[in-house]
Amino acid sequence: ITDGWNNSEDILGNDPGRVVAKRVAEQFPKLFVRSIGDDLSISKPIEDVARKTADAMDKNVLSWYPAHASCVGTFIIGLQDRNIIIAVGTISTYLWNGRAWEKPKGIGDYVLDRQIYTLGSARFFGLGEFKGNSLYSPEPDTVVVSNTTPIFVATDGLIMDNSIMTIEELNEYSKKASPYQRKDFIEGLGRIIQNRRSIQRDDIAIFIKSP
């Protein structure tokens, strides 16, 4: 799941952000798997592979748009017995503990206060104009979980400031809708989103992975 952004004051329209998000969603998993090669046992440190992939992806984004366009993203690489989660930026990513969704300890909080900072995230791909500032980077977080653990991913329009719902409300909903029934879970969540659209109109993408 990726979420693109561009500074419309410097690049007209919303297309650059969408282009970056689409290309990163397509290319990042392929770059990561290529870095692993045939070593499906992942003897290489996952963090090193993720960092190498993120740096390569960042360079690609800058080759398309040297400035003013970017995206954040969470990527799930599914192996036979486990899933690798790689997160860059502010995409909401949660694991199911059997009773509720909770944020993995390995994924940090990179949301920035827009009243203080120019950007809403400290980590992202692209935006060459900020590369001289040590606050910002494409540094990834990585978490490895069993492939029996449900994973929930949503762009920031769902569970963040001025968003559709809180994590507490998502967990209350999850008492009634099982995350193991993906289709019903997402359709029910979609109805809630439509009923609350007056809160904000940001595009929202949702993904759930469960056995």
Short mmCIF file of N, CA and C in Angstrom, two decimals, residues 112 116-119 121-124 126-138:
data_model
loop_
_atom_site.label_atom_id
_atom_site.label_comp_id
_atom_site.label_asym_id
_atom_site.label_seq_id
_atom_site.Cartn_x
_atom_site.Cartn_y
_atom_site.Cartn_z
N LEU A 112 4.66 14.09 11.57
CA LEU A 112 5.14 15.41 11.98
C LEU A 112 3.98 16.39 12.06
N ILE A 116 4.26 22.94 12.54
CA ILE A 116 5.68 23.20 12.83
C ILE A 116 6.56 22.87 11.64
N TYR A 117 6.25 21.74 10.96
CA TYR A 117 7.09 21.25 9.87
C TYR A 117 6.38 21.41 8.53
N THR A 118 7.18 21.47 7.48
CA THR A 118 6.63 21.59 6.14
C THR A 118 5.90 20.33 5.72
N LEU A 119 6.43 19.19 6.15
CA LEU A 119 5.89 17.90 5.74
C LEU A 119 5.18 17.20 6.90
N SER A 121 5.38 13.85 7.30
CA SER A 121 6.10 12.62 7.62
C SER A 121 7.61 12.86 7.56
N ALA A 122 8.33 12.19 8.44
CA ALA A 122 9.79 12.32 8.44
C ALA A 122 10.45 11.32 7.51
N ARG A 123 9.68 10.33 7.03
CA ARG A 123 10.26 9.30 6.16
C ARG A 123 9.40 9.14 4.91
N PHE A 124 10.08 9.10 3.78
CA PHE A 124 9.37 9.03 2.50
C PHE A 124 10.38 8.81 1.39
N GLY A 126 11.66 10.19 -2.31
CA GLY A 126 11.59 11.36 -3.16
C GLY A 126 11.84 12.67 -2.42
N LEU A 127 11.31 13.77 -3.01
CA LEU A 127 11.46 15.13 -2.48
C LEU A 127 12.93 15.50 -2.31
N GLY A 128 13.60 15.61 -3.43
CA GLY A 128 15.02 15.93 -3.42
C GLY A 128 15.36 17.23 -2.73
N GLU A 129 14.42 18.16 -2.66
CA GLU A 129 14.70 19.45 -2.03
C GLU A 129 14.92 19.33 -0.53
N PHE A 130 14.57 18.16 0.06
CA PHE A 130 14.76 17.98 1.50
C PHE A 130 15.92 17.04 1.84
N LYS A 131 16.68 16.62 0.84
CA LYS A 131 17.71 15.63 1.09
C LYS A 131 18.86 16.15 1.95
N GLY A 132 19.01 17.44 2.07
CA GLY A 132 20.07 17.98 2.92
C GLY A 132 19.68 18.09 4.38
N ASN A 133 18.45 17.74 4.71
CA ASN A 133 17.94 17.85 6.08
C ASN A 133 17.95 16.46 6.72
N SER A 134 18.70 16.29 7.80
CA SER A 134 18.85 14.98 8.43
C SER A 134 17.55 14.46 9.08
N LEU A 135 16.55 15.34 9.24
CA LEU A 135 15.28 14.90 9.80
C LEU A 135 14.56 13.93 8.87
N TYR A 136 14.78 14.08 7.56
CA TYR A 136 14.04 13.32 6.57
C TYR A 136 14.90 12.23 5.94
N SER A 137 14.28 11.09 5.66
CA SER A 137 15.01 10.00 4.99
C SER A 137 14.03 8.95 4.48
N PRO A 138 14.50 8.03 3.61
CA PRO A 138 13.67 6.90 3.19
C PRO A 138 13.96 5.65 4.03
#
